Amino acid sequence: MTLNFLNKARTAAAPVLLMGLCLTGLPAFAQDCEIKLGTVGPMTGGGASWGLSEKAGVEFEAAYVNANGGVQVGNRKCKVKVVAVDGLSTVAGGAAASNYFASEKVFAINGPVLSTEITGFKPVSKRNNQVNFATGFAKDVIGPDFPLAFHKIQSPPAWGPLVAKTAKERFKLKSAVVLGPNDQGGTDAGTQLAKIYNDTGVKTGTEWYQRGTTNFGPIATRIMNMNVDAVDVTTMPPGEAGILIKQLLEAGYPGVFARLGAGGDVVIKNSGGIEKVKNFYWFDHVPTENPAIKKLTADFERLMKAPVPDNALVFNAQLAAETMLKAISLAGTDQDGEKIAVELRKLTPDSRYLGKAGWRGKGQYGINQEFSFPVGFNYIQDGKVGAQVKLDIPAE
C-alpha cells in the first residue's frame, strides 16, 4: 500500500455535535422532499479519526447522490441530508445518539463505530425503530435479537486466521501481545485476536489499560520485559496507539507492530512514519490499492474539495451509505427502520466502485446481515512498503 497518506494534512477536529450538511450548487429537487442519514462515532478524543472518517464517507455519498439528482422515493426525487453525532467512545454516548436521532426523525444510521457506543446504542435504537450499519468488533455487534442492526465490516473470526498466518510466515513470529482498552471496545476483539494468534501457533497474551491513557511508560516497560516478537494495537484508538508505539520505540523495542483493523495508516503517521516504524503489518476493510478505491478517492476529492481522510473507514462508510440509500428508495420512506431493513435483506450488496458482494454473519452471529466485500493486508518490512494483498471474504 502506498504511503502518500503520510503527506496529508490532518483534518480539523469536529465539534461534539455536528448537524446537517448543507450542499449548494445542486440540482433542483421535489419541493420539501428530504431524506436523512445519520452518522455516529467518536469525533473527538483518541478515536476521532474513526468517527470523522465515517462522517466523511456518509457526507460524500450524500453529496454524490445530490449532485446526480437525489434519491428516488416514490414519484419524487429527494435531497439527502446528513445528521452527525459524536458518540464520545462511551456507552452513554451511543444511547444519547440514538435518542437525538429520534428527536430529529432520523431512522437510517451509519455507525456506531466502537463497541462501547454500540452497546449503548442497540437497545435504544431498537425502541426507536432505527436501522443501522455498525462498525465495531463487539461479539454481539449484530444478532437475531436486534434485527435492524447490520454490520458493514467483518470481525476478526472472518479474516483473522488468514491474516495471522500471513503475518506469522512473513515476520517469523513466535510470540505476541494484544493491547486494548479495558472495556468492551477493547476486550471483545482483543480476546478474539489473541485466540486467533494462539491458534496459528503464535504464543499470545493480552494487556489492558484505561481508555484515555496518555502515558504508556509502565505498559511499555512491561512489554519490553515480555520480549515478544509483535505488539498488536488493533483495538486501541489511533491516537493512543501512536503514543504507545512512540514510547516503545524510544525504549528500544526491536519487534513488529500490528493493527488488524482500520487506522493503520494513521497510527504509522502518528508514530513517526516508516522511517521510525520499520516493521508493521495492518489490515484495511477494503483493498485500498484497488483501482476501484482509487476511483472513489478521486471522486471524493473532486466533489468534496478536500483530501480523503487518512482512515480507510471512510470507504466502508460510503459502501454502507450507498446501500442504505438504495434500501430507502425501495422502501419508499426514510421514516421506518423496519421497512428499510426488509429491503436491505432483499438486496445483493452492489457498490458502484467494488461491484457485487454478499451477506454473511450467520455462522458467527446467527444472522446474515454483514457485508462480504473484500479486504486488504498491508505491511512494511525492514523499512520497505510491500505490495497490498487483496483477500476475498466469502458470503454465507
Short mmCIF file of C-alpha atoms in Angstrom, two decimals:
data_model
loop_
_atom_site.label_atom_id
_atom_site.label_comp_id
_atom_site.label_asym_id
_atom_site.label_seq_id
_atom_site.Cartn_x
_atom_site.Cartn_y
_atom_site.Cartn_z
CA MET A 1 0.00 0.00 0.00
CA THR A 2 1.47 3.39 -0.92
CA LEU A 3 2.03 5.73 1.96
CA ASN A 4 1.04 9.01 0.33
CA PHE A 5 -1.23 9.47 3.33
CA LEU A 6 1.86 10.36 5.31
CA ASN A 7 1.97 13.69 3.50
CA LYS A 8 -1.68 14.60 4.01
CA ALA A 9 -2.68 17.34 6.41
CA ARG A 10 -4.79 16.42 9.39
CA THR A 11 -8.43 17.30 9.17
CA ALA A 12 -9.65 19.75 11.79
CA ALA A 13 -11.39 18.34 14.84
CA ALA A 14 -15.17 18.40 14.61
CA PRO A 15 -17.42 19.78 17.35
CA VAL A 16 -19.08 17.39 19.74
CA LEU A 17 -22.41 17.65 17.95
CA LEU A 18 -22.46 18.07 14.18
CA MET A 19 -25.79 18.51 12.49
CA GLY A 20 -26.95 18.95 8.94
CA LEU A 21 -24.72 19.17 5.90
CA CYS A 22 -25.88 21.95 3.60
CA LEU A 23 -24.87 21.39 -0.02
CA THR A 24 -25.01 24.21 -2.55
CA GLY A 25 -24.97 24.27 -6.32
CA LEU A 26 -27.06 21.10 -6.58
CA PRO A 27 -29.87 20.22 -8.98
CA ALA A 28 -33.50 21.05 -8.20
CA PHE A 29 -35.40 18.58 -6.02
CA ALA A 30 -39.08 17.99 -5.36
CA GLN A 31 -40.34 20.67 -3.00
CA ASP A 32 -39.99 19.70 0.67
CA CYS A 33 -38.62 16.26 -0.24
CA GLU A 34 -35.70 15.44 2.00
CA ILE A 35 -34.39 12.19 3.44
CA LYS A 36 -32.00 11.96 6.37
CA LEU A 37 -29.00 9.76 7.04
CA GLY A 38 -27.44 9.69 10.49
CA THR A 39 -23.81 9.00 11.31
CA VAL A 40 -22.37 8.40 14.78
CA GLY A 41 -18.90 7.58 16.06
CA PRO A 42 -16.10 9.11 18.15
CA MET A 43 -15.45 12.53 16.63
CA THR A 44 -13.31 13.87 19.46
CA GLY A 45 -10.59 12.25 21.58
CA GLY A 46 -8.18 9.46 20.69
CA GLY A 47 -10.62 7.69 18.36
CA ALA A 48 -11.63 10.80 16.43
CA SER A 49 -10.12 9.64 13.13
CA TRP A 50 -12.56 6.70 13.16
CA GLY A 51 -15.68 8.80 13.64
CA LEU A 52 -14.61 11.66 11.38
CA SER A 53 -13.76 9.25 8.55
CA GLU A 54 -17.20 7.64 8.87
CA LYS A 55 -18.83 11.06 8.80
CA ALA A 56 -16.82 12.00 5.71
CA GLY A 57 -17.85 8.82 3.88
CA VAL A 58 -21.55 9.43 4.54
CA GLU A 59 -21.27 13.10 3.59
CA PHE A 60 -19.52 12.17 0.36
CA GLU A 61 -22.27 9.71 -0.59
CA ALA A 62 -24.92 12.33 0.16
CA ALA A 63 -23.08 14.90 -1.95
CA TYR A 64 -22.62 12.41 -4.80
CA VAL A 65 -26.30 11.44 -4.83
CA ASN A 66 -27.47 15.04 -4.56
CA ALA A 67 -25.18 16.09 -7.41
CA ASN A 68 -26.79 13.38 -9.54
CA GLY A 69 -30.40 14.32 -8.92
CA GLY A 70 -31.18 12.89 -5.49
CA VAL A 71 -32.82 9.68 -4.32
CA GLN A 72 -35.98 8.38 -5.96
CA VAL A 73 -38.62 7.99 -3.26
CA GLY A 74 -41.99 7.11 -4.79
CA ASN A 75 -42.59 9.57 -7.60
CA ARG A 76 -40.26 12.23 -6.16
CA LYS A 77 -36.54 12.93 -6.20
CA CYS A 78 -35.34 13.76 -2.70
CA LYS A 79 -32.29 15.55 -1.36
CA VAL A 80 -30.12 13.72 1.19
CA LYS A 81 -29.28 15.48 4.47
CA VAL A 82 -26.64 14.13 6.88
CA VAL A 83 -27.06 14.42 10.65
CA ALA A 84 -23.86 13.60 12.58
CA VAL A 85 -23.40 12.98 16.31
CA ASP A 86 -20.26 12.41 18.37
CA GLY A 87 -20.65 9.04 20.15
CA LEU A 88 -17.89 10.04 22.60
CA SER A 89 -16.48 6.46 22.68
CA THR A 90 -18.89 5.64 25.54
CA VAL A 91 -21.99 3.56 26.24
CA ALA A 92 -23.85 6.70 27.31
CA GLY A 93 -22.77 8.45 24.12
CA GLY A 94 -24.20 5.68 21.97
CA ALA A 95 -27.54 5.73 23.80
CA ALA A 96 -27.75 9.52 23.65
CA ALA A 97 -27.02 9.45 19.92
CA SER A 98 -29.98 7.17 19.23
CA ASN A 99 -32.31 9.41 21.21
CA TYR A 100 -31.01 12.50 19.47
CA PHE A 101 -31.59 10.89 16.07
CA ALA A 102 -35.14 10.03 17.15
CA SER A 103 -35.76 13.67 18.06
CA GLU A 104 -34.56 14.67 14.59
CA LYS A 105 -36.64 11.91 12.91
CA VAL A 106 -33.56 10.06 11.66
CA PHE A 107 -34.20 6.32 11.26
CA ALA A 108 -31.31 5.21 8.97
CA ILE A 109 -27.89 5.47 10.62
CA ASN A 110 -24.27 4.73 9.74
CA GLY A 111 -22.48 3.64 12.94
CA PRO A 112 -21.78 3.49 15.81
CA VAL A 113 -18.08 2.73 15.45
CA LEU A 114 -16.86 1.49 18.84
CA SER A 115 -18.22 -1.49 20.72
CA THR A 116 -18.88 0.67 23.78
CA GLU A 117 -21.02 3.04 21.69
CA ILE A 118 -22.80 0.08 20.07
CA THR A 119 -23.67 -1.39 23.48
CA GLY A 120 -25.49 1.80 24.46
CA PHE A 121 -27.00 2.39 21.04
CA LYS A 122 -28.55 -1.01 20.29
CA PRO A 123 -31.36 -1.29 22.87
CA VAL A 124 -32.34 2.35 22.46
CA SER A 125 -32.32 2.19 18.66
CA LYS A 126 -34.49 -0.94 18.81
CA ARG A 127 -37.12 1.02 20.72
CA ASN A 128 -36.70 3.92 18.30
CA ASN A 129 -37.19 1.70 15.20
CA GLN A 130 -33.81 2.72 13.75
CA VAL A 131 -31.85 0.65 11.23
CA ASN A 132 -28.05 0.97 11.41
CA PHE A 133 -24.74 -0.21 9.94
CA ALA A 134 -22.29 -0.63 12.83
CA THR A 135 -18.51 -0.89 12.56
CA GLY A 136 -17.15 -2.38 15.81
CA PHE A 137 -15.83 -5.83 16.70
CA ALA A 138 -18.20 -6.50 19.64
CA LYS A 139 -19.01 -10.20 19.89
CA ASP A 140 -22.70 -9.30 19.69
CA VAL A 141 -22.45 -6.37 17.26
CA ILE A 142 -25.38 -7.90 15.33
CA GLY A 143 -27.72 -10.78 16.12
CA PRO A 144 -31.27 -12.11 15.86
CA ASP A 145 -32.37 -10.09 18.91
CA PHE A 146 -31.60 -6.87 17.04
CA PRO A 147 -32.93 -7.42 13.52
CA LEU A 148 -32.47 -3.78 12.46
CA ALA A 149 -28.69 -3.90 13.14
CA PHE A 150 -26.34 -4.54 10.21
CA HIS A 151 -22.53 -4.77 10.08
CA LYS A 152 -20.51 -3.08 7.34
CA ILE A 153 -17.17 -4.78 8.12
CA GLN A 154 -16.21 -8.26 9.27
CA SER A 155 -14.93 -9.11 12.75
CA PRO A 156 -11.62 -10.98 13.34
CA PRO A 157 -13.03 -14.55 13.04
CA ALA A 158 -13.85 -13.86 9.36
CA TRP A 159 -10.37 -12.81 8.25
CA GLY A 160 -8.13 -13.22 11.30
CA PRO A 161 -6.81 -16.76 10.70
CA LEU A 162 -5.61 -15.95 7.19
CA VAL A 163 -4.09 -12.61 8.19
CA ALA A 164 -2.37 -14.06 11.26
CA LYS A 165 -0.94 -16.93 9.20
CA THR A 166 0.35 -14.50 6.57
CA ALA A 167 1.96 -12.29 9.22
CA LYS A 168 3.47 -15.25 11.07
CA GLU A 169 5.16 -16.53 7.92
CA ARG A 170 6.38 -13.13 6.70
CA PHE A 171 7.77 -11.92 10.03
CA LYS A 172 8.68 -15.32 11.55
CA LEU A 173 6.55 -14.61 14.60
CA LYS A 174 6.66 -16.86 17.66
CA SER A 175 5.11 -14.60 20.31
CA ALA A 176 2.89 -11.52 20.55
CA VAL A 177 0.83 -9.39 22.89
CA VAL A 178 -2.54 -7.79 22.10
CA LEU A 179 -3.27 -4.45 23.76
CA GLY A 180 -6.60 -2.72 24.19
CA PRO A 181 -8.77 -0.59 26.48
CA ASN A 182 -10.21 -2.43 29.47
CA ASP A 183 -13.80 -2.01 28.26
CA GLN A 184 -15.90 -3.92 25.75
CA GLY A 185 -14.37 -1.93 22.90
CA GLY A 186 -11.01 -3.49 23.71
CA THR A 187 -11.64 -6.79 25.43
CA ASP A 188 -14.18 -8.31 22.99
CA ALA A 189 -11.96 -8.01 19.93
CA GLY A 190 -8.69 -8.28 21.83
CA THR A 191 -9.66 -11.66 23.26
CA GLN A 192 -10.74 -12.85 19.79
CA LEU A 193 -7.44 -11.73 18.29
CA ALA A 194 -5.33 -13.38 20.98
CA LYS A 195 -7.13 -16.67 20.37
CA ILE A 196 -6.57 -16.38 16.61
CA TYR A 197 -2.83 -15.77 17.11
CA ASN A 198 -2.58 -18.68 19.55
CA ASP A 199 -4.47 -20.99 17.20
CA THR A 200 -2.00 -20.02 14.47
CA GLY A 201 0.92 -21.06 16.67
CA VAL A 202 1.95 -17.60 17.88
CA LYS A 203 2.00 -17.60 21.70
CA THR A 204 -0.04 -14.52 22.62
CA GLY A 205 -1.20 -12.78 25.77
CA THR A 206 -3.29 -9.67 26.40
CA GLU A 207 -2.67 -6.37 28.15
CA TRP A 208 -5.49 -3.94 29.07
CA TYR A 209 -5.34 -0.27 30.01
CA GLN A 210 -7.74 2.56 30.89
CA ARG A 211 -9.16 4.29 27.80
CA GLY A 212 -7.85 7.85 27.57
CA THR A 213 -4.37 6.99 28.90
CA THR A 214 -1.72 9.45 27.68
CA ASN A 215 1.39 7.95 29.31
CA PHE A 216 2.08 4.32 28.42
CA GLY A 217 5.50 4.24 30.10
CA PRO A 218 4.65 1.48 32.63
CA ILE A 219 2.97 -0.66 29.95
CA ALA A 220 5.91 -0.11 27.59
CA THR A 221 8.25 -1.34 30.32
CA ARG A 222 6.15 -4.49 30.83
CA ILE A 223 6.13 -5.17 27.09
CA MET A 224 9.90 -4.78 26.88
CA ASN A 225 10.22 -7.34 29.68
CA MET A 226 7.91 -9.74 27.82
CA ASN A 227 10.38 -9.87 24.91
CA VAL A 228 7.59 -10.61 22.39
CA ASP A 229 8.03 -10.58 18.62
CA ALA A 230 4.91 -8.50 17.86
CA VAL A 231 2.76 -5.87 19.58
CA ASP A 232 -0.82 -5.76 18.26
CA VAL A 233 -2.65 -2.43 18.78
CA THR A 234 -5.78 -3.29 16.80
CA THR A 235 -8.37 -2.24 19.37
CA MET A 236 -6.54 0.88 20.56
CA PRO A 237 -7.80 4.26 19.31
CA PRO A 238 -5.31 5.52 16.69
CA GLY A 239 -4.18 8.44 18.86
CA GLU A 240 -3.41 6.24 21.85
CA ALA A 241 -1.76 3.57 19.69
CA GLY A 242 0.57 6.20 18.26
CA ILE A 243 1.65 7.28 21.75
CA LEU A 244 2.34 3.70 22.85
CA ILE A 245 4.40 2.87 19.76
CA LYS A 246 6.44 6.05 20.11
CA GLN A 247 7.25 5.16 23.71
CA LEU A 248 8.14 1.58 22.79
CA LEU A 249 10.45 2.79 20.03
CA GLU A 250 12.09 5.25 22.45
CA ALA A 251 12.60 2.32 24.84
CA GLY A 252 14.36 0.39 22.06
CA TYR A 253 11.69 -2.18 21.19
CA PRO A 254 13.06 -4.12 18.17
CA GLY A 255 10.00 -6.10 17.13
CA VAL A 256 6.98 -5.80 14.83
CA PHE A 257 3.84 -3.72 15.30
CA ALA A 258 0.43 -4.82 14.10
CA ARG A 259 -3.01 -3.33 13.59
CA LEU A 260 -5.60 -5.75 12.26
CA GLY A 261 -8.27 -3.10 11.83
CA ALA A 262 -8.94 0.37 10.49
CA GLY A 263 -6.47 3.19 11.08
CA GLY A 264 -3.12 1.53 10.41
CA ASP A 265 -2.02 4.40 8.19
CA VAL A 266 -2.99 6.93 10.88
CA VAL A 267 -1.05 5.01 13.55
CA ILE A 268 2.07 4.86 11.37
CA LYS A 269 1.84 8.59 10.72
CA ASN A 270 1.30 9.36 14.43
CA SER A 271 4.23 7.13 15.37
CA GLY A 272 6.79 8.96 13.22
CA GLY A 273 6.35 7.40 9.77
CA ILE A 274 8.00 4.43 8.12
CA GLU A 275 11.48 5.77 8.87
CA LYS A 276 10.69 5.14 12.55
CA VAL A 277 8.23 2.23 12.35
CA LYS A 278 10.28 -0.17 10.28
CA ASN A 279 8.20 -3.34 10.71
CA PHE A 280 4.43 -3.08 10.75
CA TYR A 281 1.53 -5.03 9.30
CA TRP A 282 -2.01 -3.79 9.13
CA PHE A 283 -5.37 -4.53 7.71
CA ASP A 284 -7.87 -2.42 5.80
CA HIS A 285 -11.54 -3.28 5.49
CA VAL A 286 -11.36 -2.60 1.76
CA PRO A 287 -8.46 -3.22 -0.66
CA THR A 288 -7.30 0.40 -0.67
CA GLU A 289 -4.85 -0.12 -3.56
CA ASN A 290 -7.60 -1.49 -5.82
CA PRO A 291 -8.22 0.76 -8.86
CA ALA A 292 -11.89 0.99 -7.83
CA ILE A 293 -10.94 2.55 -4.50
CA LYS A 294 -8.55 4.88 -6.27
CA LYS A 295 -11.53 5.99 -8.36
CA LEU A 296 -13.59 6.50 -5.19
CA THR A 297 -10.75 8.61 -3.75
CA ALA A 298 -10.60 10.77 -6.88
CA ASP A 299 -14.38 11.26 -6.84
CA PHE A 300 -14.27 12.22 -3.17
CA GLU A 301 -11.54 14.80 -3.61
CA ARG A 302 -13.18 16.26 -6.72
CA LEU A 303 -16.61 16.59 -5.15
CA MET A 304 -15.70 17.43 -1.55
CA LYS A 305 -12.80 19.75 -2.44
CA ALA A 306 -10.72 18.13 0.29
CA PRO A 307 -8.32 15.20 0.65
CA VAL A 308 -9.87 11.86 1.55
CA PRO A 309 -9.35 11.12 5.28
CA ASP A 310 -6.32 9.04 6.23
CA ASN A 311 -8.51 6.48 8.00
CA ALA A 312 -9.78 3.93 5.49
CA LEU A 313 -13.13 3.54 7.28
CA VAL A 314 -14.25 6.38 5.01
CA PHE A 315 -14.61 3.80 2.23
CA ASN A 316 -16.71 1.39 4.30
CA ALA A 317 -18.94 4.27 5.38
CA GLN A 318 -19.53 5.12 1.72
CA LEU A 319 -20.42 1.49 0.93
CA ALA A 320 -22.95 1.36 3.77
CA ALA A 321 -24.47 4.76 2.94
CA GLU A 322 -24.84 3.79 -0.73
CA THR A 323 -26.60 0.55 0.21
CA MET A 324 -28.81 2.28 2.79
CA LEU A 325 -29.99 4.84 0.24
CA LYS A 326 -30.91 2.07 -2.21
CA ALA A 327 -32.99 0.40 0.51
CA ILE A 328 -34.69 3.70 1.38
CA SER A 329 -35.61 4.17 -2.27
CA LEU A 330 -37.11 0.68 -2.43
CA ALA A 331 -38.91 1.12 0.89
CA GLY A 332 -40.36 4.43 -0.28
CA THR A 333 -39.54 6.08 3.06
CA ASP A 334 -36.68 7.05 5.36
CA GLN A 335 -39.02 7.14 8.38
CA ASP A 336 -39.47 3.43 9.06
CA GLY A 337 -36.43 1.37 10.10
CA GLU A 338 -38.26 -1.95 9.75
CA LYS A 339 -39.29 -1.27 6.15
CA ILE A 340 -35.75 -0.20 5.27
CA ALA A 341 -34.30 -3.35 6.90
CA VAL A 342 -36.69 -5.57 4.90
CA GLU A 343 -35.38 -4.02 1.68
CA LEU A 344 -31.77 -4.31 2.81
CA ARG A 345 -32.18 -8.06 3.30
CA LYS A 346 -33.60 -8.41 -0.22
CA LEU A 347 -30.69 -6.51 -1.77
CA THR A 348 -27.48 -8.00 -3.10
CA PRO A 349 -24.86 -5.51 -1.89
CA ASP A 350 -23.59 -3.86 -5.06
CA SER A 351 -21.13 -0.96 -4.96
CA ARG A 352 -20.63 1.31 -7.95
CA TYR A 353 -16.91 1.04 -7.12
CA LEU A 354 -16.24 -2.51 -5.87
CA GLY A 355 -19.11 -4.31 -7.61
CA LYS A 356 -21.21 -7.06 -6.07
CA ALA A 357 -20.66 -8.67 -2.69
CA GLY A 358 -23.00 -10.66 -0.46
CA TRP A 359 -24.27 -11.07 3.06
CA ARG A 360 -22.64 -13.18 5.77
CA GLY A 361 -22.72 -13.48 9.58
CA LYS A 362 -24.97 -16.49 10.16
CA GLY A 363 -22.16 -18.67 11.48
CA GLN A 364 -20.78 -16.07 13.88
CA TYR A 365 -23.84 -14.04 14.86
CA GLY A 366 -26.85 -16.14 13.86
CA ILE A 367 -27.96 -13.61 11.22
CA ASN A 368 -26.74 -12.82 7.70
CA GLN A 369 -26.52 -9.03 7.97
CA GLU A 370 -22.81 -8.41 7.47
CA PHE A 371 -21.15 -7.23 4.23
CA SER A 372 -18.71 -9.57 2.45
CA PHE A 373 -16.73 -7.01 0.43
CA PRO A 374 -13.01 -7.88 0.04
CA VAL A 375 -10.29 -6.60 2.39
CA GLY A 376 -6.59 -5.74 2.14
CA PHE A 377 -3.46 -6.87 4.01
CA ASN A 378 -0.57 -4.37 4.09
CA TYR A 379 2.92 -4.45 5.54
CA ILE A 380 6.19 -2.61 5.98
CA GLN A 381 9.23 -4.85 6.38
CA ASP A 382 12.69 -3.51 7.19
CA GLY A 383 11.50 -0.03 6.27
CA LYS A 384 10.17 -1.03 2.86
CA VAL A 385 6.49 -0.99 1.86
CA GLY A 386 5.22 -4.29 0.46
CA ALA A 387 2.50 -4.79 -2.12
CA GLN A 388 -1.00 -4.95 -0.69
CA VAL A 389 -2.63 -8.38 -0.70
CA LYS A 390 -6.34 -8.47 -1.57
CA LEU A 391 -8.28 -11.03 0.44
CA ASP A 392 -11.75 -12.16 -0.63
CA ILE A 393 -14.35 -12.71 2.11
CA PRO A 394 -16.93 -15.44 1.42
CA ALA A 395 -20.63 -14.78 1.67
CA GLU A 396 -22.86 -17.23 3.53
#
